[in-house]
Tab-separated table of C-alpha atoms in Angstrom:
chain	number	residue	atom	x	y	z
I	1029	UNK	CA	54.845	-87.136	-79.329
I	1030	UNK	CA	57.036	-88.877	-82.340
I	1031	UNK	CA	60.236	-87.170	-82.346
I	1032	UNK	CA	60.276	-86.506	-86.106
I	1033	UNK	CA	57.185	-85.016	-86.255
I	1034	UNK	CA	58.325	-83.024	-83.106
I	1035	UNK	CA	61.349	-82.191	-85.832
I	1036	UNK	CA	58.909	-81.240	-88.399
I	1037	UNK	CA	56.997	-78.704	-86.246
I	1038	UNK	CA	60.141	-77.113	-85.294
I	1039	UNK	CA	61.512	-76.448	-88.465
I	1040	UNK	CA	58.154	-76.003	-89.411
I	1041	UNK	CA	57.880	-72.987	-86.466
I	1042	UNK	CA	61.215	-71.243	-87.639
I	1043	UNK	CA	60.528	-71.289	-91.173
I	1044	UNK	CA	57.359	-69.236	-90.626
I	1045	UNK	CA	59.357	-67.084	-88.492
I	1046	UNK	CA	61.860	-66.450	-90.785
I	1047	UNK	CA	59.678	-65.612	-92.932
I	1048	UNK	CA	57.446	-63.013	-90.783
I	1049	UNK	CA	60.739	-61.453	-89.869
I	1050	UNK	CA	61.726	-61.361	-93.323
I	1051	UNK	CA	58.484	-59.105	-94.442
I	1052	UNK	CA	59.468	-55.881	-92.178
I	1053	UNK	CA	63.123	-56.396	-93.083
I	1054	UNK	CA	61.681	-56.373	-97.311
I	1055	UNK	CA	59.889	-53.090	-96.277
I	1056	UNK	CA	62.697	-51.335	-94.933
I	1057	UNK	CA	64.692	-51.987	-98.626
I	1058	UNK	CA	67.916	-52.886	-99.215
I	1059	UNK	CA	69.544	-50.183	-97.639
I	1060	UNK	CA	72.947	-49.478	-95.902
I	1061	UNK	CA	75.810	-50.676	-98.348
I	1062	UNK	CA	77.826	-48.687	-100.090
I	1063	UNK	CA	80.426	-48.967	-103.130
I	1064	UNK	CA	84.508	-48.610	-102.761
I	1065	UNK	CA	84.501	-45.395	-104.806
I	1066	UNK	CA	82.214	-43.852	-102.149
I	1067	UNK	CA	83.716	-45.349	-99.232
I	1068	UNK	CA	87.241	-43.941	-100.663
I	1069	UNK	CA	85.949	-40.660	-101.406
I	1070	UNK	CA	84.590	-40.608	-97.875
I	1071	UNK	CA	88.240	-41.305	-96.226
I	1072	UNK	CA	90.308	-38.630	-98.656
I	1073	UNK	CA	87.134	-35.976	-97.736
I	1074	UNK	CA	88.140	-36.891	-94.613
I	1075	UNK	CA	91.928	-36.701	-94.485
I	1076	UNK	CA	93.173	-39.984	-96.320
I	1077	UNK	CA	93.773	-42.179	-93.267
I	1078	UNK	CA	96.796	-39.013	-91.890
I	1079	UNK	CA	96.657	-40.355	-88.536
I	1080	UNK	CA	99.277	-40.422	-86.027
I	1081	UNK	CA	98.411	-43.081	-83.634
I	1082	UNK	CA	98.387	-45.595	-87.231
I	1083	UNK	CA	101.695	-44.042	-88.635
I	1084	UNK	CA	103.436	-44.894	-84.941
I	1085	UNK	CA	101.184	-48.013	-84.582
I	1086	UNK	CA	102.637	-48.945	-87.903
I	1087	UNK	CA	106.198	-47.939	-86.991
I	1088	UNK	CA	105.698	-50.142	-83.915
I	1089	UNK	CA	104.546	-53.406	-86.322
I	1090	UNK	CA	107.901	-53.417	-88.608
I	1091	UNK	CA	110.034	-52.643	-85.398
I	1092	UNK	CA	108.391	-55.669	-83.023
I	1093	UNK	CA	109.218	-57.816	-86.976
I	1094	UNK	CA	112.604	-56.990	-86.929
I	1095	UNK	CA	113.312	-57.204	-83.402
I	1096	UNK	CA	114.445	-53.584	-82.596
I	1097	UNK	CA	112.736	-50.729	-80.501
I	1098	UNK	CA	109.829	-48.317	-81.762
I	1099	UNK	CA	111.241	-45.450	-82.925
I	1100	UNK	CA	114.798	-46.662	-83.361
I	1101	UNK	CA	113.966	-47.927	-86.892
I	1102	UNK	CA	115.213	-45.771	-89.852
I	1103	UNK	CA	113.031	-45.138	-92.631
I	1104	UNK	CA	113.232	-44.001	-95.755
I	1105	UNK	CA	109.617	-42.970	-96.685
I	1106	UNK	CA	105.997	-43.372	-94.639
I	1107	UNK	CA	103.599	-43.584	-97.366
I	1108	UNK	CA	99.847	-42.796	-96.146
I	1109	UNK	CA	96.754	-43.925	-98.124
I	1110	UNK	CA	92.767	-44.494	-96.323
I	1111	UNK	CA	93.243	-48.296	-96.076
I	1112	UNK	CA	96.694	-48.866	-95.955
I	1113	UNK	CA	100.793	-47.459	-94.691
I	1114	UNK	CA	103.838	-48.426	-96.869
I	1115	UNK	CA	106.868	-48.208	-94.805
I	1116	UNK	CA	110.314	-48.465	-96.649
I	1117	UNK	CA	112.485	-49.611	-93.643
I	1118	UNK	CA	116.201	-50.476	-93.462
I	1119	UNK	CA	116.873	-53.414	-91.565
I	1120	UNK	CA	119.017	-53.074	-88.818
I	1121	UNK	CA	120.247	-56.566	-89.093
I	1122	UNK	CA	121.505	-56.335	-92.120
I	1123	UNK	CA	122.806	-52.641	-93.047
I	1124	UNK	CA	122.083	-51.443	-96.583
I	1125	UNK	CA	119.080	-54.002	-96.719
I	1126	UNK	CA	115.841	-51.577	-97.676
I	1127	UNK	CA	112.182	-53.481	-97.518
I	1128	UNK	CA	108.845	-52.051	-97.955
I	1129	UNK	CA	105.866	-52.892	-95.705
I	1130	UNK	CA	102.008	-52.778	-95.661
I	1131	UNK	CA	100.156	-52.203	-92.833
I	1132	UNK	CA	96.573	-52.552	-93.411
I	1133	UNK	CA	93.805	-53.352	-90.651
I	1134	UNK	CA	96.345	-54.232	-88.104
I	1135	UNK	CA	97.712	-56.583	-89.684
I	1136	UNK	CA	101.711	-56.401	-91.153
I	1137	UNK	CA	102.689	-57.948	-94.730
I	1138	UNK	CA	105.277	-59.422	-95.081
I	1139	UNK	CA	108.569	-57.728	-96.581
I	1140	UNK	CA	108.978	-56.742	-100.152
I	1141	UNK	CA	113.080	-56.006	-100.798
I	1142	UNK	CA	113.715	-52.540	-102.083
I	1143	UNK	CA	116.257	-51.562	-104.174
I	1144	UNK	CA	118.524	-48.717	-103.282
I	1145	UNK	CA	119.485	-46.088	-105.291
I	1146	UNK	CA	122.933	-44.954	-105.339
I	1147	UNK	CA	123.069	-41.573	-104.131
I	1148	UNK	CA	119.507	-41.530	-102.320
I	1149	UNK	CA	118.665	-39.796	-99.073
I	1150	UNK	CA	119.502	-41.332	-96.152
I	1151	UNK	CA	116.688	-42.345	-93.763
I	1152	UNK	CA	114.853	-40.539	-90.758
I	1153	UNK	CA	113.585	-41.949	-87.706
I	1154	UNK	CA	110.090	-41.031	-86.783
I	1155	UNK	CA	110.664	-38.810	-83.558
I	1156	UNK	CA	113.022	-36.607	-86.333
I	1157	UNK	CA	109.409	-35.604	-87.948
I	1158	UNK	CA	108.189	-33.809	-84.858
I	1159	UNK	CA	104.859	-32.557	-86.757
I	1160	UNK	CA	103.773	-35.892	-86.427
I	1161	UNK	CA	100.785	-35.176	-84.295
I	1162	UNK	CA	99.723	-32.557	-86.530
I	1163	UNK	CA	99.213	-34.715	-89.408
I	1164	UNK	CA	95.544	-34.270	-89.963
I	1165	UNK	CA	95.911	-30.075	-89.631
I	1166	UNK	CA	99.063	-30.269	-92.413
I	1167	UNK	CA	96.767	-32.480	-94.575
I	1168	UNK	CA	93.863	-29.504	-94.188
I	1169	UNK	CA	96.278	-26.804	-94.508
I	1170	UNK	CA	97.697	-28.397	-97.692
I	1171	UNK	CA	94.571	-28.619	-98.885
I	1172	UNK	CA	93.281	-25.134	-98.192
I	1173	UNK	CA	96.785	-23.654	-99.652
I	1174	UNK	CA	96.625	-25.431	-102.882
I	1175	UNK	CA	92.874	-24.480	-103.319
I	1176	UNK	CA	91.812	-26.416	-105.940
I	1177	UNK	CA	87.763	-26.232	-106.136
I	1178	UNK	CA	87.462	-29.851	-107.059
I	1179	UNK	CA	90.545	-31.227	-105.550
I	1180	UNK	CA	90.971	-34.254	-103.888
I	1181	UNK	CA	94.221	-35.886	-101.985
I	1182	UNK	CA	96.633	-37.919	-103.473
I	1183	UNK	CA	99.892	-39.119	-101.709
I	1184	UNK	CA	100.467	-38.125	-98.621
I	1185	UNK	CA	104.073	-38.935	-97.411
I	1186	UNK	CA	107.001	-38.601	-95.105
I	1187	UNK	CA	110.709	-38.855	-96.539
I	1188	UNK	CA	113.674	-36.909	-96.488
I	1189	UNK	CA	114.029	-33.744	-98.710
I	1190	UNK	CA	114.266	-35.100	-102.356
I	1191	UNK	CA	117.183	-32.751	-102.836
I	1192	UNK	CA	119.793	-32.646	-100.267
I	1193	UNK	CA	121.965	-30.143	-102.237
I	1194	UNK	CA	118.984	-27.556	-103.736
I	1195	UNK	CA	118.196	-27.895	-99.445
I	1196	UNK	CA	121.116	-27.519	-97.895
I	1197	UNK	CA	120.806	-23.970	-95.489
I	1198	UNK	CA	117.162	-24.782	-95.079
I	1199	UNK	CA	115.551	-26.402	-92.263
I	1200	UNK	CA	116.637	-29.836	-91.475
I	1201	UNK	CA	114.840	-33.559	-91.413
I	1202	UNK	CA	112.188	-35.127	-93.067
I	1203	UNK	CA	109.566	-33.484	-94.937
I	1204	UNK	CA	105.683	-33.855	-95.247
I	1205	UNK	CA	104.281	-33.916	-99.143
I	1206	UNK	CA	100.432	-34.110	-99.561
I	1207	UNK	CA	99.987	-34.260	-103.222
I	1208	UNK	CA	96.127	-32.835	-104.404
I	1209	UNK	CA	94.700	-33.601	-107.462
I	1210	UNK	CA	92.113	-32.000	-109.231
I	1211	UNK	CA	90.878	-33.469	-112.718
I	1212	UNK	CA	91.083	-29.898	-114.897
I	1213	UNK	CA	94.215	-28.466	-113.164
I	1214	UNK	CA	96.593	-31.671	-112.465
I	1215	UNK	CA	98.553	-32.108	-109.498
I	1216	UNK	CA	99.861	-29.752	-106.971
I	1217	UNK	CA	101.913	-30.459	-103.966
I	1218	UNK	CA	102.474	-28.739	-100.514
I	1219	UNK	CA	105.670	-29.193	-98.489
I	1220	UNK	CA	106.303	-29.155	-94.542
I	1221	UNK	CA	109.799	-29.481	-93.060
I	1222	UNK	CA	109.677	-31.379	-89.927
I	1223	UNK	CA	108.363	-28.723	-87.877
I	1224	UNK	CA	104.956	-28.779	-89.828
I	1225	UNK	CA	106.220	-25.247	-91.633
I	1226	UNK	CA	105.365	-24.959	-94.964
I	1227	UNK	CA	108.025	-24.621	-97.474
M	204	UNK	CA	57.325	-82.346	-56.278
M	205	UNK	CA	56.546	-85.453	-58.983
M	206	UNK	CA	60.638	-85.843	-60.918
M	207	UNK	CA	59.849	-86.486	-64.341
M	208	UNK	CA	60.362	-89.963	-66.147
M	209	UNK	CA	63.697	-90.574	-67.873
M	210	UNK	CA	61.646	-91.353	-71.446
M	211	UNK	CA	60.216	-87.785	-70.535
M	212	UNK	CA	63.288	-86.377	-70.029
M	213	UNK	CA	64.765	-87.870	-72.510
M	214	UNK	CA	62.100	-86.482	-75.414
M	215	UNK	CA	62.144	-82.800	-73.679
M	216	UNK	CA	66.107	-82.883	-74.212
M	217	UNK	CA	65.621	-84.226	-77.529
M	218	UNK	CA	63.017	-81.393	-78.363
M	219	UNK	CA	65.449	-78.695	-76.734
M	220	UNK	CA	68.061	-79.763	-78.932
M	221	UNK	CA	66.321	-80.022	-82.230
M	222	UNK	CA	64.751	-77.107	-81.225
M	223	UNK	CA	68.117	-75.237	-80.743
M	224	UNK	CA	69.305	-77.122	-83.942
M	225	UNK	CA	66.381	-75.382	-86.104
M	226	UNK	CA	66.309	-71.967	-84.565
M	227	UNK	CA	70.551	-71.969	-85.316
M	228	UNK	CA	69.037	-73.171	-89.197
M	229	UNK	CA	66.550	-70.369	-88.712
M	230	UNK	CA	69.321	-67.603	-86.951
M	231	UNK	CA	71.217	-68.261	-90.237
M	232	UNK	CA	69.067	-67.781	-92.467
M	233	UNK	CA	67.393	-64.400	-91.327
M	234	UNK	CA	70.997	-62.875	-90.992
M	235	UNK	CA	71.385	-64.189	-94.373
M	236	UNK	CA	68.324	-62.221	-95.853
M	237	UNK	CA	68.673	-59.542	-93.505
M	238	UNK	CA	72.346	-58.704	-95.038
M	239	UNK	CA	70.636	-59.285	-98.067
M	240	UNK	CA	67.860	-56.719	-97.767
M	241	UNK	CA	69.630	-54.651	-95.452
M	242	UNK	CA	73.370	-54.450	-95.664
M	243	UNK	CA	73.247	-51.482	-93.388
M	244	UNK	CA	72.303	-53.987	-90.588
M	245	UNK	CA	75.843	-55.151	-90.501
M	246	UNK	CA	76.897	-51.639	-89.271
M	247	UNK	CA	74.981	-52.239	-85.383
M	248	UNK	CA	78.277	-54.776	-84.876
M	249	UNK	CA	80.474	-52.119	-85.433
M	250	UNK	CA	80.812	-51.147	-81.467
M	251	UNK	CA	82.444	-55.121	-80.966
M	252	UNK	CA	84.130	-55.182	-84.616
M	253	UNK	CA	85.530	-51.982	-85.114
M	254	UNK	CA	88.767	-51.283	-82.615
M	255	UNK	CA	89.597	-48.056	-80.592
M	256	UNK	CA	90.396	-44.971	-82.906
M	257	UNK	CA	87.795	-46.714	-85.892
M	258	UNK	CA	84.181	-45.309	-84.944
M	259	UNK	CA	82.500	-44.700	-87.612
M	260	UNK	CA	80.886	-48.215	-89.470
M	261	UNK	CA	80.185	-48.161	-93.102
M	262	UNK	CA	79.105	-51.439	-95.501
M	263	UNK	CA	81.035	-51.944	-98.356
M	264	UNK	CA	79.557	-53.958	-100.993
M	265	UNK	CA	81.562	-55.164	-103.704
M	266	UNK	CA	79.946	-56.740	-107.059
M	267	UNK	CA	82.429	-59.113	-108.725
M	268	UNK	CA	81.112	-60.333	-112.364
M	269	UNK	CA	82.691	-63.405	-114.105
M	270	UNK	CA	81.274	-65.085	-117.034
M	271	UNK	CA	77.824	-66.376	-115.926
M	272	UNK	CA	77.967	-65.294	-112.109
M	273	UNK	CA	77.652	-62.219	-110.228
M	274	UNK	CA	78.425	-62.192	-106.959
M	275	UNK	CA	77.493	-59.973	-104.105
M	276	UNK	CA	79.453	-59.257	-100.748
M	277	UNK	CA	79.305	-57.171	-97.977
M	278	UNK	CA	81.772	-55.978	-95.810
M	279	UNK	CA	82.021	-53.787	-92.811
M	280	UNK	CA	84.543	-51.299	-92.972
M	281	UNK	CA	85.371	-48.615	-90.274
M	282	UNK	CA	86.802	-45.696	-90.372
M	283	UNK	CA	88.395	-43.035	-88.197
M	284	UNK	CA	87.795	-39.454	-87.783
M	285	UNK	CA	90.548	-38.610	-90.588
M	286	UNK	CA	90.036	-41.364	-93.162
M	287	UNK	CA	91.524	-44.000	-91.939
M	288	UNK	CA	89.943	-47.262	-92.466
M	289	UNK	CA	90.150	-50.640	-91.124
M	290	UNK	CA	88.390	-54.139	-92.259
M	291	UNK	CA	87.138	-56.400	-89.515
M	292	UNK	CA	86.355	-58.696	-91.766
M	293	UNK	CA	82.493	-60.437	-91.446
M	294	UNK	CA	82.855	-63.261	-88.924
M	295	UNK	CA	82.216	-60.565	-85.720
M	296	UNK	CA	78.973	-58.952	-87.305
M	297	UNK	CA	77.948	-62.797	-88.406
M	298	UNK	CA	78.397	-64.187	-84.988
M	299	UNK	CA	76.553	-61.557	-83.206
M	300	UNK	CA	73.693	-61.648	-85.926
M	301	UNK	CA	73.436	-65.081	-85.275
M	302	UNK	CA	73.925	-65.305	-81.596
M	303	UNK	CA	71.464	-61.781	-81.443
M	304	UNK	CA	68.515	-64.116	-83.529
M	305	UNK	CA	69.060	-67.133	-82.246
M	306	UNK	CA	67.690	-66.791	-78.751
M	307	UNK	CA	64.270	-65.340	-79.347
M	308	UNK	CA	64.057	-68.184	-82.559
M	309	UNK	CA	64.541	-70.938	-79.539
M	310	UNK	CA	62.145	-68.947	-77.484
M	311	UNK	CA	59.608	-69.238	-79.964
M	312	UNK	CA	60.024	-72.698	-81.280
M	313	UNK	CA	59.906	-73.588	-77.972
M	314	UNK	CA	56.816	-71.745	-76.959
M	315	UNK	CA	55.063	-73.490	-79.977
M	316	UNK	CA	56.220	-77.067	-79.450
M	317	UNK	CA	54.423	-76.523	-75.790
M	318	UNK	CA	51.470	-75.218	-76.936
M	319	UNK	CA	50.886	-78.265	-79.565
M	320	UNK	CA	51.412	-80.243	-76.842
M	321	UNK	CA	49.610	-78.996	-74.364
M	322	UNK	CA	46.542	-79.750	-76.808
């Protein structure tokens, strides 16, 4: 047989497949996909992306970048959204030196140089917020204690207390804030001290 | 047991390769129309695309319109039990889509090509 009309029936043969297959696959309707705004509403119903193995797996990423130990980094703020962490790290390399990471997917950006304000908190290391496995239950709790009917989560984020002075006698260490908002009442926010107790 | 001639080896590796050559073409193409029809489709990769902690598979399509064009694209996106999502990216759930359709499209091109012949 003459090799291009060999070539012919064979393209010939898959084209018709193609298009049988592509008759059941027409039936079933363009199904499946859905749009950011649901996807995102999805991930706050769902807690906002609080989880601890990401917020240490995150940790982990800026400490392998700048050389040092997990956990030994300091921090100045762990912010938590559904598809992404900002981390506001000092570098230990260079003391004073502040830079903010993303950590999306797995993957670490690269450094974006913070500016520090005179008289800010200092940092925390991440063992100091022992509640740190309890993330998703604070994120509930907050939730449930603020109680707004059509609510839905905002920031959720670990820094030191905002306030050293108005907090000095209560409990030490970094705090938890999960901001809610809710479109006819504004925003409300629940604090945790380090513990996970509400303050 | 009769070895065949080297001309008639020579066509049937010929015909195996254009035949893997068209049913790659034709792989393509139904993953094509299938993410097309069927975005949800892209979700059955999930168990190779989506990493430990990231179960749950949802398709994000995203409609970007410019002067003139709309585009369509589809993403897989996973999430975790609390909301935590991660992108794969496409080039797992395109692989497998194409390496899942291939086969049975060389199977059948194949199958055809020998009964024409066999005429």
């Amino acid at each position: 047989m003459h090799t291009v009309t060999l070539a012919r029936l064979i393209a010939t043969t898959a084209a018709r497949l193609a298009a049988v297959l592509a008759v059941p696959l027409a039936l079933a309707g363009c199904i499946g996909g859905q749009d950011h705004a649901e996807i995102r509403a999805e991930a706050l119903q769902r807690g906002g992306g609080a989880e601890p193995f990401l917020v240490r797996e995150a940790e982990a990423a800026v400490a392998a970048r700048l050389s040092a130990e997990p956990g030994t980094l300091v921090l100045a703020s762990i912010s938590i959204a559904p598809d992404h962490l900002a981390l506001v790290a000092a570098d230990p390399r260079i003391p004073g030196n502040w830079d903010r990471y993303r950590y999306a997917s797995g993957r670490l950006g690269e450094p974006m140089p913070v500016r520090a304000r005179p008289g800010a908190p200092s940092g925390f290391r991440l063992g100091e917020f022992r509640a740190l496995d309890r993330l998703p239950t604070l994120v509930a709790d907050a939730r449930a204690r603020i109680g707004f009917a059509e609510g839905q989560l905002g920031t959720v984020e670990i820094k030191p207390a905002v306030n050293a002075k108005a907090d000095e006698g209560r409990r030490p260490g970094p705090r938890l804030w999960v901001r809610i908002t809710d479109p006819r009442r504004g925003t409300a926010a629940q604090q945790y001290d380090a513990e996970g107790r509400p303050l | 047991m009769k070895r065949p001639a080297p001309s008639d080896r020579a066509s049937w590796t010929a015909i195996a390769a254009m035949a893997a050559a068209a049913s790659m073409v034709a792989a393509v193409f139904l993953v094509l129309i299938l993410w097309v029809v069927w975005p949800g489709a892209m979700a059955h990769a999930a168990p190779l695309a989506c990493p430990a902690g990231f179960p749950d598979p949802f398709v994000l399509e995203e409609v970007y319109s410019l002067p003139g064009e709309t585009r369509w694209t589809w993403s897989l996106v996973c999430m975790s039990a609390h909301g935590a999502i991660f992108r794969p990216g496409s080039t797992i759930p395109w692989a497998l889509g194409v390496a899942i359709l291939w086969l049975p499209c060389m199977v059948i091109a194949l199958a055809v090509v020998h009964a024409r012949m066999k005429r």
